[in-house]
Amino acid sequence: MEQKIVNVFLASPRGFCAGVDRAVEIVKKTINKFGSPVYVRHEIVHNKFVVENLRSQGAIFIDELSEIKNKSRPVIFSAHGVPKKVIDEAKLNNIIYIDATCPLVTKVHREAEALAKEEFNIIFIGHRNHPEVIGTMGQIDEKFISLVENKKDVENYSPKINNNKFAYITQTTLSLDDTLEIISVLKKKYPSIKEPIKSDICYATTNRQEAVKKIAKKCDLFLIIGSRSSSNSQRLVEVAKKFGCKESILMHSDQKLPIEKIKNSNNIGVTSGASAPEILVENLIKEIKSIINIRVEEVITSVEKVSFKLPTMLIK
């Protein structure tokens, strides 16, 4: 009996974005320049494979600067950004620091600062306790900024400053569609609310979600490679489910391959979050190939040509 061939639709763009590329390169170049060890505050990006690889090259990952045993060693701040008090602490202790914050996150930081200067009530759409949210809220006095996670939070929101000036900003890795729903409720409540000139949701988050939307409806199973702590990867799972593939699974480091589901599928979608390296996609395809006959088709919805400059101190 002839064995069936299963279609594997490979979403493109997928995987590393320019901000992640830059952050990983910053760690490698810092090790090259200063020798090991170098400290990294928090996971440089949300991916276990990437973190372990950098650890093997001489990076030591810490949660707080107080854990740095040798203050003469440099510390790198993760791509998610840090509150201003962390930078102040590094300066106070004369610690050399290299900021690997994604430039698109830095853009949101500057927006928050500018709005606070004009004394706006800033409504920040994001996920509580995510490092990017902690970093952004830590740029300004807390009296200017409030976090909302959903439409209900908007309904329950009351301003901290009584001046009728409202503005919103967003975390860069949110679901485009969910955020638009929250924004529409905000605009209904505050018709004159000031919005960012250009969307805060990053190009890579948007592109990866659009690529998933394109193929989700024809897939019986969608496998998304990414970490449980990766906001943009979690959003890809939600988008795949919302746009037609109910059986969407986050393939994090502890997730076993769903062999029976793969065998029972005719069409499988595959993508990876912005902090997942391409080798993990290649390994997943190999694993699927060892179970069934497959035909791989890459579905390209856009081509990314963005790159970000490295900090000057690492170029010299």
CSV table of C-alpha atoms in Angstrom, one decimal:
chain,number,residue,atom,x,y,z
A,1,MET,CA,0.0,0.0,0.0
A,2,GLU,CA,1.4,3.4,-1.0
A,3,GLN,CA,2.2,5.6,2.0
A,4,LYS,CA,0.5,9.0,2.1
A,5,ILE,CA,2.5,12.1,1.7
A,6,VAL,CA,1.9,14.9,4.2
A,7,ASN,CA,2.2,18.5,3.2
A,8,VAL,CA,4.4,20.6,5.5
A,9,PHE,CA,3.8,24.3,5.0
A,10,LEU,CA,6.8,26.3,6.3
A,11,ALA,CA,5.8,29.9,7.2
A,12,SER,CA,8.2,32.6,6.1
A,13,PRO,CA,9.2,35.0,7.6
A,14,ARG,CA,9.9,33.0,10.8
A,15,GLY,CA,12.6,32.8,13.5
A,16,PHE,CA,15.2,35.3,14.4
A,17,CYS,CA,14.3,39.0,13.9
A,18,ALA,CA,16.9,41.8,13.6
A,19,GLY,CA,16.6,42.7,17.3
A,20,VAL,CA,17.4,39.1,18.4
A,21,ASP,CA,20.2,38.8,15.8
A,22,ARG,CA,21.7,42.0,17.2
A,23,ALA,CA,21.4,41.0,20.9
A,24,VAL,CA,23.0,37.5,20.3
A,25,GLU,CA,25.8,39.2,18.3
A,26,ILE,CA,26.3,41.7,21.1
A,27,VAL,CA,27.0,38.9,23.6
A,28,LYS,CA,29.4,37.1,21.3
A,29,LYS,CA,31.3,40.3,20.4
A,30,THR,CA,31.5,41.3,24.1
A,31,ILE,CA,33.0,37.9,25.0
A,32,ASN,CA,35.5,38.4,22.1
A,33,LYS,CA,36.4,41.9,23.3
A,34,PHE,CA,36.5,41.5,27.1
A,35,GLY,CA,37.1,37.7,27.4
A,36,SER,CA,34.9,35.5,29.5
A,37,PRO,CA,33.0,35.6,31.7
A,38,VAL,CA,30.6,38.4,30.8
A,39,TYR,CA,27.3,38.8,32.7
A,40,VAL,CA,23.9,39.0,31.0
A,41,ARG,CA,21.0,40.4,33.0
A,42,HIS,CA,18.1,38.0,32.4
A,43,GLU,CA,17.9,35.7,29.3
A,44,ILE,CA,19.3,37.7,26.4
A,45,VAL,CA,16.3,36.5,24.4
A,46,HIS,CA,13.6,34.0,25.4
A,47,ASN,CA,15.1,30.8,24.0
A,48,LYS,CA,16.8,28.0,26.0
A,49,PHE,CA,18.9,26.7,23.0
A,50,VAL,CA,20.3,30.2,22.4
A,51,VAL,CA,20.9,30.9,26.2
A,52,GLU,CA,22.7,27.5,26.6
A,53,ASN,CA,24.8,28.1,23.5
A,54,LEU,CA,26.0,31.5,24.8
A,55,ARG,CA,26.5,30.1,28.3
A,56,SER,CA,28.9,27.5,26.8
A,57,GLN,CA,30.9,30.5,25.2
A,58,GLY,CA,31.3,32.3,28.6
A,59,ALA,CA,28.1,34.2,29.4
A,60,ILE,CA,26.8,34.1,32.9
A,61,PHE,CA,23.1,34.8,33.2
A,62,ILE,CA,21.9,36.7,36.3
A,63,ASP,CA,18.6,38.2,37.5
A,64,GLU,CA,20.0,41.2,39.3
A,65,LEU,CA,23.3,43.2,39.2
A,66,SER,CA,23.9,42.4,42.9
A,67,GLU,CA,24.8,38.8,41.7
A,68,ILE,CA,27.8,40.0,39.8
A,69,LYS,CA,30.8,38.7,41.8
A,70,ASN,CA,33.5,40.5,39.9
A,71,LYS,CA,32.4,44.1,39.3
A,72,SER,CA,35.2,44.7,36.8
A,73,ARG,CA,33.4,42.3,34.3
A,74,PRO,CA,30.9,43.8,31.8
A,75,VAL,CA,27.2,43.2,32.0
A,76,ILE,CA,24.8,43.1,29.0
A,77,PHE,CA,21.2,44.1,29.3
A,78,SER,CA,18.7,41.9,27.4
A,79,ALA,CA,16.9,42.7,24.2
A,80,HIS,CA,13.7,43.3,26.3
A,81,GLY,CA,15.1,46.4,27.9
A,82,VAL,CA,15.6,47.4,31.5
A,83,PRO,CA,14.1,50.0,33.9
A,84,LYS,CA,16.2,53.2,34.3
A,85,LYS,CA,17.1,52.2,37.9
A,86,VAL,CA,19.1,49.2,36.6
A,87,ILE,CA,21.3,51.5,34.5
A,88,ASP,CA,21.6,53.9,37.5
A,89,GLU,CA,22.8,50.9,39.6
A,90,ALA,CA,25.4,49.9,37.0
A,91,LYS,CA,26.7,53.4,36.9
A,92,LEU,CA,26.8,53.7,40.7
A,93,ASN,CA,28.9,50.5,40.9
A,94,ASN,CA,31.2,51.5,38.0
A,95,ILE,CA,30.1,48.4,36.0
A,96,ILE,CA,30.7,48.5,32.3
A,97,TYR,CA,27.3,47.9,30.7
A,98,ILE,CA,26.3,47.2,27.1
A,99,ASP,CA,22.7,47.7,26.3
A,100,ALA,CA,21.3,45.1,23.9
A,101,THR,CA,17.7,46.5,24.1
A,102,CYS,CA,16.0,46.1,20.7
A,103,PRO,CA,15.8,49.5,19.0
A,104,LEU,CA,12.1,49.0,18.5
A,105,VAL,CA,11.7,48.6,22.3
A,106,THR,CA,13.8,51.7,22.8
A,107,LYS,CA,11.4,53.6,20.5
A,108,VAL,CA,8.6,52.8,22.9
A,109,HIS,CA,10.7,53.9,25.9
A,110,ARG,CA,11.3,57.3,24.2
A,111,GLU,CA,7.6,57.6,23.4
A,112,ALA,CA,6.8,57.0,27.1
A,113,GLU,CA,9.3,59.7,28.2
A,114,ALA,CA,8.0,62.3,25.8
A,115,LEU,CA,4.4,61.7,26.8
A,116,ALA,CA,5.3,61.8,30.5
A,117,LYS,CA,7.0,65.1,29.9
A,118,GLU,CA,3.7,66.5,28.6
A,119,GLU,CA,1.9,65.0,31.6
A,120,PHE,CA,-0.3,62.5,29.7
A,121,ASN,CA,-2.1,59.7,31.3
A,122,ILE,CA,-0.3,56.8,29.5
A,123,ILE,CA,-2.2,53.6,29.0
A,124,PHE,CA,0.3,50.8,28.3
A,125,ILE,CA,-1.1,47.7,26.5
A,126,GLY,CA,1.0,44.7,27.5
A,127,HIS,CA,1.4,41.6,29.6
A,128,ARG,CA,2.0,42.0,33.3
A,129,ASN,CA,5.5,40.8,34.5
A,130,HIS,CA,6.9,40.5,31.0
A,131,PRO,CA,10.5,41.9,31.1
A,132,GLU,CA,9.7,44.3,28.2
A,133,VAL,CA,6.7,45.7,30.2
A,134,ILE,CA,8.8,46.1,33.4
A,135,GLY,CA,11.5,47.8,31.4
A,136,THR,CA,9.1,50.3,29.7
A,137,MET,CA,7.2,51.1,32.8
A,138,GLY,CA,10.5,51.7,34.6
A,139,GLN,CA,11.4,54.6,32.3
A,140,ILE,CA,9.1,57.1,33.9
A,141,ASP,CA,7.4,58.0,37.1
A,142,GLU,CA,4.6,55.5,37.8
A,143,LYS,CA,2.0,58.3,38.3
A,144,PHE,CA,2.0,58.7,34.5
A,145,ILE,CA,1.6,55.1,33.3
A,146,SER,CA,-1.0,52.3,33.8
A,147,LEU,CA,-1.0,48.8,32.4
A,148,VAL,CA,-4.0,47.3,30.6
A,149,GLU,CA,-4.0,43.6,29.5
A,150,ASN,CA,-7.5,43.3,28.0
A,151,LYS,CA,-10.7,45.1,27.2
A,152,LYS,CA,-12.0,44.6,30.8
A,153,ASP,CA,-9.0,46.4,32.1
A,154,VAL,CA,-9.8,49.4,29.8
A,155,GLU,CA,-13.4,49.5,31.1
A,156,ASN,CA,-12.1,49.4,34.8
A,157,TYR,CA,-9.3,51.9,34.1
A,158,SER,CA,-9.3,55.3,35.9
A,159,PRO,CA,-6.7,58.0,35.3
A,160,LYS,CA,-4.0,58.9,37.8
A,161,ILE,CA,-3.8,62.5,36.7
A,162,ASN,CA,-7.0,64.6,36.4
A,163,ASN,CA,-6.2,66.6,33.2
A,164,ASN,CA,-8.1,64.8,30.4
A,165,LYS,CA,-4.9,64.1,28.5
A,166,PHE,CA,-4.7,60.4,27.3
A,167,ALA,CA,-2.3,58.5,25.2
A,168,TYR,CA,-1.5,54.8,24.6
A,169,ILE,CA,1.6,52.8,23.8
A,170,THR,CA,2.0,49.0,23.4
A,171,GLN,CA,4.4,46.2,24.1
A,172,THR,CA,6.1,45.3,20.8
A,173,THR,CA,5.3,41.5,20.7
A,174,LEU,CA,1.5,41.5,21.1
A,175,SER,CA,-1.2,39.9,18.9
A,176,LEU,CA,-2.0,42.5,16.2
A,177,ASP,CA,-5.7,41.6,16.2
A,178,ASP,CA,-6.2,41.5,20.0
A,179,THR,CA,-4.4,44.8,20.4
A,180,LEU,CA,-6.7,46.4,17.8
A,181,GLU,CA,-9.7,45.3,19.8
A,182,ILE,CA,-8.3,46.8,23.0
A,183,ILE,CA,-7.4,50.1,21.1
A,184,SER,CA,-11.0,50.3,19.7
A,185,VAL,CA,-12.4,50.1,23.3
A,186,LEU,CA,-9.9,52.8,24.3
A,187,LYS,CA,-10.9,55.1,21.5
A,188,LYS,CA,-14.6,54.7,22.4
A,189,LYS,CA,-13.8,55.6,26.0
A,190,TYR,CA,-11.4,58.4,25.2
A,191,PRO,CA,-12.2,59.7,21.6
A,192,SER,CA,-9.3,62.1,21.6
A,193,ILE,CA,-6.7,59.6,22.9
A,194,LYS,CA,-3.2,60.2,21.4
A,195,GLU,CA,-1.8,57.2,19.5
A,196,PRO,CA,1.8,56.4,18.4
A,197,ILE,CA,2.7,57.9,15.0
A,198,LYS,CA,3.7,54.4,13.9
A,199,SER,CA,2.4,51.2,15.5
A,200,ASP,CA,4.6,50.0,18.4
A,201,ILE,CA,4.1,46.3,17.5
A,202,CYS,CA,7.3,45.4,15.8
A,203,TYR,CA,7.5,44.5,12.1
A,204,ALA,CA,8.8,41.0,12.9
A,205,THR,CA,5.9,40.2,15.2
A,206,THR,CA,3.4,41.4,12.6
A,207,ASN,CA,5.1,39.6,9.7
A,208,ARG,CA,5.3,36.3,11.6
A,209,GLN,CA,1.6,36.5,12.5
A,210,GLU,CA,0.6,37.4,8.9
A,211,ALA,CA,2.6,34.3,7.6
A,212,VAL,CA,0.7,32.0,10.1
A,213,LYS,CA,-2.7,33.5,9.2
A,214,LYS,CA,-2.0,32.7,5.5
A,215,ILE,CA,-1.6,28.9,6.1
A,216,ALA,CA,-3.5,28.2,9.3
A,217,LYS,CA,-6.8,27.5,7.7
A,218,LYS,CA,-5.4,24.7,5.5
A,219,CYS,CA,-3.6,22.9,8.4
A,220,ASP,CA,-4.7,20.1,10.6
A,221,LEU,CA,-1.8,20.7,12.9
A,222,PHE,CA,0.4,23.7,13.5
A,223,LEU,CA,3.8,23.4,15.3
A,224,ILE,CA,5.3,26.7,16.6
A,225,ILE,CA,8.8,26.5,17.8
A,226,GLY,CA,9.5,28.9,20.7
A,227,SER,CA,9.9,29.2,24.5
A,228,ARG,CA,7.0,29.3,26.9
A,229,SER,CA,8.3,32.7,28.2
A,230,SER,CA,8.4,34.1,24.6
A,231,SER,CA,5.4,36.5,24.2
A,232,ASN,CA,5.7,36.5,20.4
A,233,SER,CA,5.8,32.7,20.2
A,234,GLN,CA,2.7,32.4,22.4
A,235,ARG,CA,0.9,34.9,20.2
A,236,LEU,CA,1.7,32.8,17.1
A,237,VAL,CA,0.0,29.8,18.8
A,238,GLU,CA,-3.1,32.0,19.5
A,239,VAL,CA,-3.1,33.4,15.9
A,240,ALA,CA,-2.9,29.9,14.4
A,241,LYS,CA,-5.9,28.8,16.5
A,242,LYS,CA,-7.9,31.9,15.8
A,243,PHE,CA,-7.3,31.7,12.0
A,244,GLY,CA,-8.4,28.1,11.5
A,245,CYS,CA,-6.0,25.5,13.0
A,246,LYS,CA,-7.4,24.5,16.4
A,247,GLU,CA,-4.6,22.0,16.9
A,248,SER,CA,-1.7,24.4,17.4
A,249,ILE,CA,1.1,23.4,19.7
A,250,LEU,CA,4.0,25.4,21.2
A,251,MET,CA,7.1,23.3,20.6
A,252,HIS,CA,9.1,24.5,23.6
A,253,SER,CA,12.3,22.7,24.9
A,254,ASP,CA,10.3,20.1,27.0
A,255,GLN,CA,7.5,19.5,24.5
A,256,LYS,CA,7.6,16.0,23.0
A,257,LEU,CA,6.9,15.6,19.3
A,258,PRO,CA,3.1,14.8,19.0
A,259,ILE,CA,3.7,11.7,16.9
A,260,GLU,CA,0.1,10.4,16.7
A,261,LYS,CA,-1.2,13.9,15.7
A,262,ILE,CA,1.5,14.1,13.0
A,263,LYS,CA,0.5,10.7,11.6
A,264,ASN,CA,-3.2,11.7,11.5
A,265,SER,CA,-2.5,15.0,9.7
A,266,ASN,CA,-2.6,15.7,6.0
A,267,ASN,CA,-1.3,19.3,6.2
A,268,ILE,CA,1.1,20.5,8.9
A,269,GLY,CA,2.1,24.2,9.5
A,270,VAL,CA,5.5,25.0,10.9
A,271,THR,CA,6.9,28.3,12.1
A,272,SER,CA,9.2,29.7,14.8
A,273,GLY,CA,9.1,32.7,17.1
A,274,ALA,CA,11.4,35.6,16.7
A,275,SER,CA,13.9,34.3,19.3
A,276,ALA,CA,14.1,30.7,17.9
A,277,PRO,CA,17.1,29.8,15.7
A,278,GLU,CA,16.6,28.2,12.3
A,279,ILE,CA,18.5,25.0,13.4
A,280,LEU,CA,15.5,24.1,15.6
A,281,VAL,CA,13.2,24.3,12.5
A,282,GLU,CA,15.6,22.1,10.6
A,283,ASN,CA,15.7,19.6,13.4
A,284,LEU,CA,11.9,19.5,13.7
A,285,ILE,CA,11.5,18.9,10.0
A,286,LYS,CA,14.0,16.0,10.2
A,287,GLU,CA,12.0,14.5,13.1
A,288,ILE,CA,8.8,14.7,11.2
A,289,LYS,CA,10.5,13.1,8.1
A,290,SER,CA,11.6,10.2,10.3
A,291,ILE,CA,7.9,9.4,11.0
A,292,ILE,CA,6.1,10.1,7.7
A,293,ASN,CA,6.7,11.0,4.1
A,294,ILE,CA,6.5,14.8,3.7
A,295,ARG,CA,6.5,17.4,1.0
A,296,VAL,CA,7.8,20.7,2.3
A,297,GLU,CA,6.5,24.0,0.8
A,298,GLU,CA,7.8,27.3,2.0
A,299,VAL,CA,5.0,29.9,2.0
A,300,ILE,CA,6.6,33.4,1.8
A,301,THR,CA,4.3,36.3,2.7
A,302,SER,CA,7.1,39.0,3.0
A,303,VAL,CA,10.8,39.4,2.8
A,304,GLU,CA,12.6,41.1,5.7
A,305,LYS,CA,15.7,43.2,5.1
A,306,VAL,CA,15.9,45.0,8.4
A,307,SER,CA,19.2,45.1,10.3
A,308,PHE,CA,20.3,47.1,13.4
A,309,LYS,CA,23.7,48.6,14.2
A,310,LEU,CA,25.8,47.2,17.0
A,311,PRO,CA,26.8,49.5,19.9
A,312,THR,CA,29.8,51.7,18.9
A,313,MET,CA,32.0,50.2,21.7
A,314,LEU,CA,31.8,46.8,20.0
A,315,ILE,CA,32.6,48.0,16.5
A,316,LYS,CA,35.9,49.7,17.3
